[in-house]
Amino acid sequence: MSTAVAFGGVVVVMGLGGQAGPAALRAEVAPAEPTLHTIDLAPAAAGFARTTPGGGHVIAPRTTEEFSLLGATWTDPKRRLTGIVQVRTRSVADGTWTPWQNLEADEPNPAEPGSGDAVSNRGSTDPLWVGPSDGIEARVSGAGRVTALPPGLRLDLIDPGEAPVAPEPKAYGRALKSVTVPPRPAPTVVTRAQWGANEKLVKEAPEYTTDVQVIFVHHTAGTNGYRCADSASIIRGIQAYHVKSNHWNDIGYNFLVDKCGTLFEGRRGGITQAVLGAHTLGFNAHSSAIAVLGNYASQGVPARVRNVIAQVAAYKLGAYGNSAAGRTTLISSGSDRYAEGSKASLNRISGHRDTGKTECPGNALYSQLGTLRGLASAPPRGFQLTKMNGATKSGDVWFSRGTIRPYWQVGTAATMMHRYDVYVDDVLTASVPATQKQQLVQLTPGKHKVRVRAVALNGRSASVEADVYADETLPEFTSGPNVTLRPGSLNSAVPVRLTWAASDTGGLRSMWLTSPVAANLGSTARAWTGSVRPSVETTFGLRATDKAGNARSVAAVRTPVLLAESTAAQTGTWRSVGSPAYLGGTALRSTAEGASLSWTFTGRAAALAVSRTAISGRVQVYVDDAPAGIVDLHSPSTLNRRALWSRSWTTSAERTVKIVVEGTTGRPGILSDGLVYLR
């Protein structure tokens, strides 16, 4: 007996018994296209009764044209396969035969009533991937039942063909420039062109549903022993099976993912659209489906696959404002679990078995759906600002000169994120894609609230914020730098004091002495004391920096000059005394009341150079003939080469400083070593 199958304009005649040579089974099609060969199982119906699974061989071992995927189909899509169809196949690689495998058929054909898929469609088992094979043996039994087999029962053998050369997987969507809010990033998929979909098989335009309320998770059953390098071939086989064997318009699933976590575009129409599929009987409308290649009855999918399913669910459900953790009610168009018009309360992420009498997606994967819902519905986690270039933090406030670049990080995988929004004072100023973790922000002067909002693919968000003070003004020196002379040793150095006053609207961060030495003076210091070399022009530099980073530098240039006592104009009695302890080796001593020394110079500050002893008396000081104080030179211990008494002026001018011996009772004498002034 034989059956004639029309395909691609060629009639292939196949015998039911005996061996058929490859030449008789070869279809004249382009090498890249999938091929279908069928073997009629209808004659088995005549003897179908109380046989056992190990019963008669319906198809004796035979050589066939090469195929990699197979299934059983029958004429009436509403009929169930009540018997058991088992197959074993011969490997092209080494000629070995596989063990017997059941072809699973859980529910009627899931094509949506009224859709293009429902026109002339057939009932079918799940497709079984067996890898490149060139031989088959089959048997059918009733497993103790006597119900007749469905009419038109046959084996469909699919060769997926070769995929055309395609570029590497890419992300859907276009790179947009200058947009306020970037589009939601679609998952990165292997496109139909890349996995080699045969578009010639797809005769009708895609059909669309209004929205996506539920994601149905499936498995394709069959084997988990495939190589991920074969995933594209498996999917080409499934497409050919769904079109040629089931008589659908295209592959039934919207997405497929292999055990390595590679995501594939399924049914044509655009993954950004609500494409009507043929995957879940009675509930193809308002839903989308993802099928995992393999059987997950006893083992769950690995984490990388869970993450991909969660990403697809978040993307498809989130596009319509639906949380993957929620539930919804759908109206059945008719399934073996829900009659036409009945309501089904479903999780947003549901398994195929939730709407039909099927084991799909396998017990182990079904038990993972709760985890998938948690992954797909979670808000961004661990969101935080890591740094803010162009700003310095002081307390709880960041200070900037107006241009900042906040950086952030989030613990949620980038594939689960949509975008980041940057607000300044609750006004959206930038929105960047999930791949970007920083943004340049320009602030006007003043205090601002800068907030970054992380928006997940599912629409949930998390925010971090910071107070930023934008300050474009430089610190202001309200006085100084002022250089004065101070008391201290004149031994090879002149003691000086530097003073200033500085302020800033946002506050000072630091004050640095840049010369004559480098020193960090802090933000609150108003004076510095030190010593400089005599007769050397010295620059006294300051740099004030505010909390925003603005800086202003100022400087004063001074030269300390020593005037010896011998250069002074004298009145009264003075005696020169010599000792290495005195400046220049000499000093002037007087015990005569009213004796005086005076120096005339041009400068900004002056100090007396004296020796102090236990028997030293007091002197009266005059500046430009005006009394300027009385200085007591008494000291318990002898101190030579000392700067004592000082006076400073805001401008440089000619001045005269005069000392007059007071003639203190009991200690009338004084020793003058000269005068030091700042020029």
XYZ file of C-alpha atoms in Angstrom:
679
model
C 0.000 0.000 0.000
C 1.248 3.518 -0.639
C 0.313 7.132 0.028
C 0.774 10.104 -2.280
C 1.784 13.432 -0.751
C 1.780 16.615 -2.792
C 4.523 19.044 -1.783
C 6.095 21.929 -3.644
C 4.512 20.798 -6.894
C 6.037 17.309 -6.561
C 4.117 14.138 -5.700
C 6.124 11.792 -3.458
C 4.865 8.185 -3.442
C 5.693 6.215 -0.275
C 5.067 2.547 0.453
C 3.649 1.472 3.762
C 5.710 -1.686 3.918
C 9.224 -2.589 2.819
C 12.114 -0.236 2.171
C 11.870 2.980 0.209
C 15.103 4.294 -1.255
C 16.245 7.881 -0.670
C 15.765 8.740 -4.324
C 12.068 7.962 -4.089
C 11.676 10.228 -1.064
C 13.671 13.230 -2.239
C 11.665 16.460 -2.634
C 12.776 18.958 -5.231
C 13.163 22.049 -3.065
C 15.833 24.667 -2.519
C 18.509 23.414 -0.093
C 17.821 26.206 2.410
C 14.126 25.390 2.686
C 12.605 22.870 5.100
C 11.127 19.687 3.688
C 8.214 17.531 4.787
C 7.807 13.783 4.240
C 4.791 11.883 5.521
C 4.145 8.252 6.331
C 0.521 7.110 6.525
C -0.486 5.483 9.829
C -4.213 5.143 8.964
C -4.014 1.408 8.065
C -3.140 0.764 11.711
C -6.684 1.749 12.618
C -8.047 -1.475 11.182
C -6.212 -3.619 13.712
C -6.221 -1.081 16.542
C -7.573 -2.767 19.676
C -6.220 -4.037 22.957
C -2.587 -4.109 21.892
C 0.248 -3.174 24.194
C 2.906 -0.456 23.710
C 5.292 -3.206 22.727
C 2.850 -4.579 20.194
C 2.896 -4.770 16.413
C 5.190 -2.698 14.239
C 3.048 -0.349 12.174
C 6.139 0.944 10.310
C 8.948 -1.543 10.029
C 12.494 -0.143 10.136
C 13.083 1.756 6.932
C 15.473 4.212 5.353
C 14.127 7.696 4.741
C 15.191 11.023 3.409
C 17.153 12.880 6.100
C 15.033 14.527 8.803
C 15.618 15.959 12.293
C 12.153 16.530 13.755
C 8.962 14.486 13.604
C 5.421 14.283 14.921
C 2.094 12.624 14.300
C -0.828 14.567 12.805
C -4.444 13.763 11.878
C -7.288 15.352 9.971
C -9.683 16.635 12.669
C -8.005 19.197 14.978
C -10.757 18.711 17.583
C -10.061 14.991 17.960
C -7.679 13.647 20.573
C -5.115 10.960 19.950
C -6.349 8.255 22.293
C -3.700 5.712 21.401
C 0.033 5.757 21.912
C 2.366 6.453 18.992
C 5.972 5.460 19.575
C 8.964 5.960 17.310
C 12.631 5.243 17.203
C 15.021 6.758 14.708
C 18.396 6.040 13.161
C 21.213 8.587 13.509
C 22.896 9.838 10.346
C 26.136 10.297 12.268
C 26.757 6.715 13.429
C 23.810 4.590 12.255
C 22.621 3.745 15.787
C 18.943 3.520 16.684
C 17.447 5.501 19.531
C 15.277 3.945 22.251
C 11.522 4.010 21.742
C 10.007 7.446 22.448
C 6.369 8.454 22.879
C 4.907 11.279 20.801
C 3.054 13.459 23.315
C -0.425 14.777 22.544
C -2.023 16.538 25.508
C -4.778 18.687 24.019
C -6.545 19.576 20.772
C -4.970 21.897 18.249
C -4.497 25.335 19.950
C -5.134 27.481 16.862
C -7.375 30.429 17.694
C -10.906 29.954 16.254
C -11.531 32.317 13.372
C -7.832 33.056 12.837
C -5.837 32.152 9.758
C -4.208 29.344 11.731
C -7.578 27.609 12.132
C -8.140 27.251 8.375
C -7.535 23.623 7.288
C -5.492 22.946 10.398
C -4.797 19.464 11.698
C -4.584 17.784 15.060
C -1.047 16.970 16.133
C 1.304 15.699 18.777
C 4.118 17.853 20.050
C 7.051 17.847 17.656
C 9.997 15.675 18.702
C 13.556 16.726 17.880
C 15.688 13.679 17.161
C 18.648 15.256 15.348
C 19.814 14.359 11.835
C 18.285 10.936 11.080
C 17.718 8.784 7.998
C 15.644 5.894 9.313
C 12.475 5.355 11.314
C 10.420 2.617 12.954
C 6.959 3.252 14.456
C 4.245 1.417 16.349
C 0.754 2.304 17.588
C -1.189 0.757 20.437
C -4.396 1.361 22.305
C -2.899 0.912 25.772
C -5.946 -1.121 26.878
C -8.470 1.160 25.151
C -10.613 0.355 22.131
C -11.336 3.908 20.913
C -10.551 4.271 17.213
C -7.564 6.249 16.079
C -8.332 9.679 14.555
C -8.763 9.618 10.776
C -5.857 10.745 8.632
C -3.218 9.718 11.178
C 0.286 10.018 9.751
C 3.915 10.608 10.674
C 5.369 13.928 9.538
C 9.157 14.004 9.099
C 10.739 17.453 8.938
C 14.163 18.385 7.624
C 14.693 22.011 8.808
C 17.141 22.719 5.983
C 20.100 25.048 6.148
C 19.917 28.518 7.600
C 21.057 31.427 5.427
C 24.078 33.374 6.533
C 22.926 36.049 8.966
C 24.607 38.657 11.166
C 25.130 38.217 14.880
C 22.125 38.561 17.218
C 21.122 42.157 17.714
C 18.800 44.194 19.874
C 15.489 45.305 18.413
C 14.762 48.976 18.218
C 16.753 51.826 16.768
C 19.291 54.017 18.465
C 17.519 57.294 19.023
C 19.281 60.583 19.422
C 18.033 63.603 21.254
C 14.933 62.049 22.752
C 13.271 63.040 25.961
C 12.498 59.479 27.013
C 14.189 56.516 25.310
C 11.948 53.715 24.065
C 11.590 50.578 26.130
C 14.446 48.323 25.055
C 13.265 45.106 23.488
C 15.035 41.895 24.494
C 18.007 40.908 22.392
C 16.894 38.109 20.121
C 18.099 35.911 17.340
C 15.854 37.230 14.597
C 13.876 35.122 12.193
C 16.393 35.937 9.479
C 19.206 34.833 11.752
C 17.705 31.483 12.677
C 16.707 30.910 9.079
C 12.931 31.194 9.130
C 11.504 30.243 5.751
C 9.279 33.189 4.963
C 7.987 31.447 1.841
C 6.046 29.146 4.135
C 4.166 32.082 5.670
C 1.382 32.832 3.221
C -0.765 35.244 5.200
C -0.045 38.525 6.959
C 0.375 38.382 10.751
C -2.719 38.827 12.882
C -2.710 40.939 16.036
C -4.497 40.920 19.345
C -5.268 44.132 21.226
C -2.863 43.708 24.127
C -0.853 41.248 26.205
C -2.511 40.353 29.484
C -0.799 37.009 30.122
C 2.490 35.344 29.229
C 2.132 31.603 28.764
C 5.204 29.487 29.432
C 5.611 26.290 27.387
C 8.213 23.653 26.816
C 8.597 21.882 23.495
C 9.051 18.506 25.250
C 11.288 16.044 23.453
C 14.926 15.893 24.497
C 17.246 18.117 26.528
C 20.304 16.483 25.007
C 20.468 18.788 22.003
C 23.442 21.025 21.344
C 22.694 24.723 21.565
C 24.396 25.050 18.203
C 21.419 23.081 16.836
C 18.779 25.381 18.343
C 18.188 27.279 15.106
C 17.690 23.997 13.251
C 15.238 22.809 15.896
C 13.234 25.991 15.535
C 13.241 25.735 11.745
C 11.925 22.219 12.206
C 9.171 23.409 14.550
C 8.188 26.124 12.083
C 7.961 23.613 9.244
C 5.975 21.234 11.450
C 3.533 23.940 12.523
C 2.997 25.102 8.931
C 3.242 21.920 6.884
C 1.858 19.469 9.420
C -0.512 21.573 11.549
C -1.450 23.794 8.588
C -0.906 26.985 10.595
C 0.264 30.174 8.978
C 3.567 30.262 10.884
C 5.318 28.917 13.954
C 2.895 29.038 16.872
C 5.070 30.525 19.635
C 5.914 34.215 19.909
C 9.311 33.494 21.470
C 11.535 30.484 22.005
C 14.549 30.113 24.285
C 17.054 27.292 24.362
C 18.696 25.740 27.421
C 21.708 28.051 27.003
C 19.521 31.140 27.428
C 19.543 32.280 23.778
C 16.262 33.980 22.897
C 14.726 33.530 19.453
C 12.044 35.526 17.686
C 9.078 33.284 17.003
C 5.993 34.130 14.964
C 6.396 36.922 12.440
C 4.824 40.305 13.127
C 7.388 42.042 15.321
C 8.304 41.287 18.902
C 7.248 44.801 19.870
C 3.686 44.033 18.742
C 0.856 41.988 20.267
C 1.037 39.223 17.646
C -1.721 36.619 17.719
C -0.068 33.228 18.080
C -1.169 29.595 17.990
C 0.130 28.301 21.282
C -2.510 28.086 24.011
C -5.893 26.670 23.085
C -8.696 29.119 23.868
C -6.388 31.876 25.083
C -4.235 33.047 22.186
C -5.961 36.433 22.270
C -4.597 38.916 24.840
C -1.541 36.745 25.422
C 1.958 35.966 24.262
C 3.926 32.748 24.639
C 7.519 31.686 25.169
C 8.568 28.073 24.728
C 11.710 26.542 26.219
C 13.361 23.995 23.940
C 13.423 20.684 25.780
C 11.538 18.728 28.426
C 11.266 20.168 31.930
C 9.105 17.601 33.647
C 11.809 16.499 36.072
C 14.412 19.269 35.888
C 13.979 23.011 36.031
C 15.476 25.521 33.668
C 18.822 27.107 34.659
C 19.086 30.667 35.976
C 20.074 32.129 32.624
C 16.868 30.773 31.080
C 14.759 32.025 33.998
C 16.232 35.479 33.505
C 15.350 35.471 29.802
C 11.759 34.371 30.446
C 11.416 37.040 33.154
C 12.791 39.675 30.773
C 10.322 38.740 28.038
C 7.447 38.743 30.553
C 8.427 42.122 31.981
C 8.770 43.551 28.491
C 5.516 42.257 27.043
C 3.341 42.724 30.134
C 4.927 46.037 31.128
C 4.147 47.496 27.707
C 0.481 47.464 28.752
C 0.984 48.433 32.387
C 0.512 44.913 33.714
C 2.501 43.620 36.666
C 3.968 40.156 36.243
C 3.014 39.451 39.864
C -0.673 40.092 39.310
C -3.660 38.148 38.046
C -6.259 38.787 35.391
C -9.388 37.195 33.950
C -9.577 36.070 30.324
C -12.568 34.778 28.377
C -11.933 31.417 26.752
C -12.575 30.936 23.062
C -12.886 27.232 23.855
C -10.418 24.764 25.332
C -10.491 21.320 26.917
C -10.391 22.962 30.353
C -12.500 26.101 29.813
C -15.571 26.026 27.616
C -16.106 28.786 25.083
C -17.247 31.973 26.824
C -16.164 30.877 30.315
C -13.896 32.978 32.493
C -10.440 31.908 33.594
C -8.647 33.662 36.452
C -4.968 33.456 35.569
C -1.621 34.583 36.828
C -0.018 37.116 34.514
C 2.730 34.516 34.038
C 0.956 31.197 33.604
C 1.885 27.754 32.463
C 0.264 26.094 29.485
C -1.437 23.611 31.828
C -3.333 26.436 33.536
C -5.719 26.585 30.570
C -5.483 23.105 29.070
C -5.243 19.468 30.037
C -1.544 19.117 29.354
C 1.671 18.438 31.247
C 3.257 21.460 29.563
C 5.501 23.173 30.609
C 6.607 20.242 32.773
C 6.324 19.898 36.536
C 9.785 21.274 37.297
C 9.442 24.374 35.125
C 5.876 24.922 36.331
C 7.152 24.992 39.922
C 9.574 27.768 38.903
C 6.850 30.120 37.692
C 6.599 31.778 41.119
C 10.286 32.647 40.933
C 9.775 33.967 37.414
C 6.939 36.198 38.587
C 9.179 37.595 41.315
C 12.002 38.304 38.861
C 9.721 39.886 36.283
C 7.796 42.074 38.743
C 10.616 43.241 41.038
C 11.517 46.933 41.331
C 15.114 48.023 40.704
C 17.207 46.828 43.636
C 20.346 48.286 45.194
C 19.961 51.583 43.354
C 22.444 54.192 44.568
C 24.571 57.156 43.553
C 28.224 56.132 43.485
C 29.860 59.479 42.752
C 29.167 62.919 41.368
C 31.871 64.367 39.187
C 32.081 68.130 39.327
C 30.812 68.284 42.889
C 32.185 67.861 46.401
C 30.102 66.627 49.291
C 30.097 68.548 52.540
C 27.804 67.072 55.137
C 24.604 66.167 53.306
C 25.017 68.691 50.501
C 26.992 68.476 47.261
C 28.653 71.672 46.069
C 29.288 72.328 42.396
C 30.254 75.111 40.062
C 27.134 74.346 38.037
C 28.091 71.355 35.892
C 27.771 67.920 37.486
C 27.865 64.352 36.246
C 26.152 61.979 38.663
C 27.039 58.282 38.372
C 24.823 55.483 39.664
C 24.595 51.728 39.869
C 21.799 49.214 40.307
C 21.779 45.593 41.352
C 19.097 44.621 38.829
C 20.400 43.160 35.571
C 20.595 45.672 32.717
C 18.339 43.422 30.640
C 15.537 44.068 33.147
C 15.908 47.865 33.066
C 14.205 50.411 30.831
C 15.791 53.798 31.517
C 17.045 56.350 34.035
C 15.329 59.730 34.469
C 17.198 62.718 35.890
C 15.139 65.415 37.595
C 16.251 68.832 38.852
C 13.772 70.323 41.307
C 11.146 67.797 40.094
C 11.584 68.856 36.468
C 12.706 66.125 34.067
C 15.958 67.283 32.505
C 17.316 64.064 30.997
C 16.283 60.489 30.341
C 18.865 57.931 29.300
C 18.723 54.267 28.261
C 19.410 51.385 30.612
C 22.934 50.971 29.250
C 23.944 54.421 30.507
C 24.914 54.909 34.160
C 25.762 58.640 34.198
C 24.499 61.930 32.836
C 25.825 65.477 32.471
C 23.585 68.020 34.222
C 23.848 71.803 34.078
C 22.538 73.695 37.122
C 21.677 77.329 37.604
C 23.172 79.058 40.663
C 21.507 78.153 43.927
C 20.360 75.090 45.825
C 18.716 72.240 43.917
C 17.228 68.816 44.486
C 18.726 66.393 41.955
C 16.873 63.083 41.678
C 17.674 60.049 39.538
C 14.880 57.551 38.945
C 15.596 54.012 37.779
C 12.708 52.606 35.736
C 12.581 48.849 35.254
C 11.319 47.131 32.127
C 8.165 46.221 34.053
C 7.464 49.892 34.861
C 8.452 49.803 38.536
C 10.959 52.363 39.733
C 13.353 53.380 42.489
C 14.848 56.813 43.155
C 17.885 58.377 44.773
C 18.294 62.089 45.350
C 20.855 64.606 46.478
C 20.924 68.265 47.478
C 23.298 70.136 45.195
C 24.350 73.736 45.692
C 25.487 75.345 42.448
C 27.920 78.180 43.073
C 29.579 80.005 40.181
C 31.066 82.834 42.243
C 34.640 82.823 43.469
C 35.500 83.169 47.142
C 35.977 86.778 48.232
C 38.937 88.074 50.260
C 37.335 90.807 52.309
C 40.695 91.773 53.786
C 44.316 90.877 53.363
C 46.592 89.343 52.890
C 48.181 91.499 55.579
C 51.789 90.877 56.581
C 52.973 92.169 59.939
C 55.964 91.684 62.196
C 55.558 89.740 65.404
C 57.653 89.218 68.547
C 60.263 86.522 68.316
C 63.862 85.657 67.600
C 65.783 87.580 64.946
C 68.454 84.925 64.751
C 68.891 84.600 60.919
C 65.148 85.099 60.400
C 62.411 87.648 60.823
C 59.196 86.513 62.571
C 56.083 87.515 60.619
C 52.334 87.115 60.858
C 49.993 86.791 57.871
C 46.288 87.608 58.342
C 43.283 87.667 56.030
C 39.510 87.385 55.897
C 37.652 85.434 53.203
C 34.065 84.366 52.637
C 31.828 82.579 50.118
C 28.074 82.274 49.777
C 28.257 78.473 49.768
C 31.027 78.223 52.313
C 34.785 77.750 52.107
C 36.246 74.303 51.667
C 39.936 75.110 52.132
C 42.556 77.811 52.443
C 46.071 77.136 51.255
C 49.245 79.060 51.872
C 51.028 78.746 48.543
C 54.177 80.701 49.493
C 56.642 81.224 51.108
C 55.814 77.596 52.011
C 52.918 75.314 51.055
C 50.469 74.613 53.859
C 46.832 73.621 54.180
C 45.351 76.140 56.566
C 41.858 74.614 56.746
C 38.644 76.461 56.038
C 38.354 78.519 59.244
C 41.913 79.801 59.797
C 42.417 83.535 59.591
C 46.123 83.827 60.391
C 49.484 82.146 59.814
C 52.717 82.764 61.700
C 56.183 81.983 60.433
C 59.631 83.408 59.762
C 61.308 84.641 56.588
C 64.849 85.512 55.647
C 65.913 89.149 56.160
C 66.663 91.333 53.133
C 64.939 88.800 50.796
C 61.866 89.760 48.793
C 59.172 87.287 49.834
C 55.796 86.504 48.309
C 52.984 85.619 50.692
C 50.365 83.734 48.609
C 46.908 82.462 49.581
C 44.407 80.358 47.654
C 40.810 80.118 48.865
C 38.586 77.332 47.480
C 34.872 77.121 48.131
C 32.842 73.945 48.507
C 31.871 74.101 44.851
C 35.486 74.138 43.731
C 35.714 77.808 42.771
C 39.066 79.269 43.784
C 40.640 82.680 44.134
C 44.305 83.436 44.786
C 45.832 86.558 46.269
C 49.394 87.527 47.202
C 51.438 90.207 48.946
C 55.132 90.841 48.364
C 57.244 92.064 51.279
C 60.929 92.438 52.085
C 62.059 92.449 55.747
C 64.917 94.897 56.363
C 67.178 95.164 59.457
C 68.378 98.652 60.381
C 71.351 98.536 62.719
C 71.380 100.606 65.889
C 74.323 102.525 64.496
C 72.101 104.002 61.745
C 69.803 105.655 64.248
C 69.872 109.361 65.112
C 71.004 109.614 68.742
C 70.325 112.032 71.595
C 71.745 111.704 75.103
C 74.417 109.236 76.185
C 74.822 105.877 74.409
C 77.673 103.392 74.608
C 78.540 100.779 72.001
C 78.961 97.273 73.357
C 80.240 94.297 71.426
C 79.258 90.636 71.608
C 78.476 87.829 69.146
C 75.101 87.723 70.860
C 74.088 90.996 69.205
C 73.028 91.562 65.599
C 76.124 92.545 63.678
C 78.185 91.906 66.801
C 77.368 95.253 68.485
C 74.536 96.992 70.329
C 73.947 100.410 71.957
C 73.456 100.702 75.737
C 72.153 103.654 77.681
C 71.149 104.317 81.286
C 70.477 108.012 80.757
C 66.909 109.019 81.180
C 65.674 110.816 78.057
C 68.374 109.409 75.751
C 66.800 108.502 72.393
C 67.362 106.633 69.125
C 65.277 107.225 65.996
C 65.107 105.543 62.579
C 63.444 106.881 59.451
C 62.360 104.409 56.731
C 59.691 103.767 54.115
C 57.599 100.709 54.857
C 54.396 99.068 56.066
C 55.442 97.577 59.413
C 58.166 97.971 62.018
C 59.442 96.224 65.183
C 62.192 97.006 67.710
C 65.299 94.826 67.821
C 66.465 94.615 71.446
C 68.041 92.498 74.156
C 66.087 91.656 77.282
C 67.665 90.990 80.666
C 66.779 90.872 84.345
C 68.054 94.442 84.820
C 66.650 95.990 81.632
C 64.366 99.002 82.027
C 61.592 100.496 79.942
C 61.491 102.635 76.810
C 58.863 104.975 75.464
C 58.041 104.494 71.759
C 56.994 107.233 69.355
C 55.868 106.964 65.762
C 56.158 110.156 63.781
C 56.497 111.984 67.120
C 53.244 110.514 68.412
C 53.347 108.299 71.540
C 53.018 104.633 70.520
C 53.381 102.896 73.876
C 55.834 101.905 76.591
C 57.840 98.700 76.294
C 59.336 96.957 79.328
C 62.527 95.098 78.349
C 62.730 93.176 81.593
C 63.078 89.381 81.367
C 64.023 86.818 84.044
C 66.515 85.352 81.560
C 68.674 87.057 78.993
C 67.142 87.118 75.496
C 69.247 88.660 72.746
C 68.283 89.467 69.137
C 64.590 89.778 69.949
C 61.855 91.503 67.971
C 59.621 93.340 70.391
C 56.777 95.785 69.939
C 55.475 96.062 66.399
C 53.283 98.363 64.441
C 51.792 97.971 60.935
C 50.045 100.236 58.449
C 47.788 99.612 55.492
C 50.009 101.529 53.089
C 53.703 101.974 52.636
C 54.964 105.429 53.596
C 57.894 107.171 55.203
C 57.802 106.680 58.953
C 59.983 107.583 61.920
C 60.175 105.335 64.983
C 61.891 106.703 68.084
C 62.666 105.117 71.451
C 63.328 107.177 74.602
C 65.003 105.729 77.724
C 62.627 106.027 80.644
C 65.335 105.574 83.330
C 63.423 102.961 85.271
C 64.240 102.975 89.014
C 66.574 100.134 89.900
C 67.054 99.028 86.260
C 67.568 102.147 84.131
C 69.656 100.549 81.357
C 68.512 99.278 77.941
C 70.249 97.532 75.010
C 69.093 98.448 71.461
C 70.058 96.164 68.570
C 68.338 98.236 65.871
C 64.998 98.144 64.101
C 63.374 95.766 61.549
C 60.739 96.926 59.060
C 58.814 95.540 56.098
C 59.275 97.205 52.800
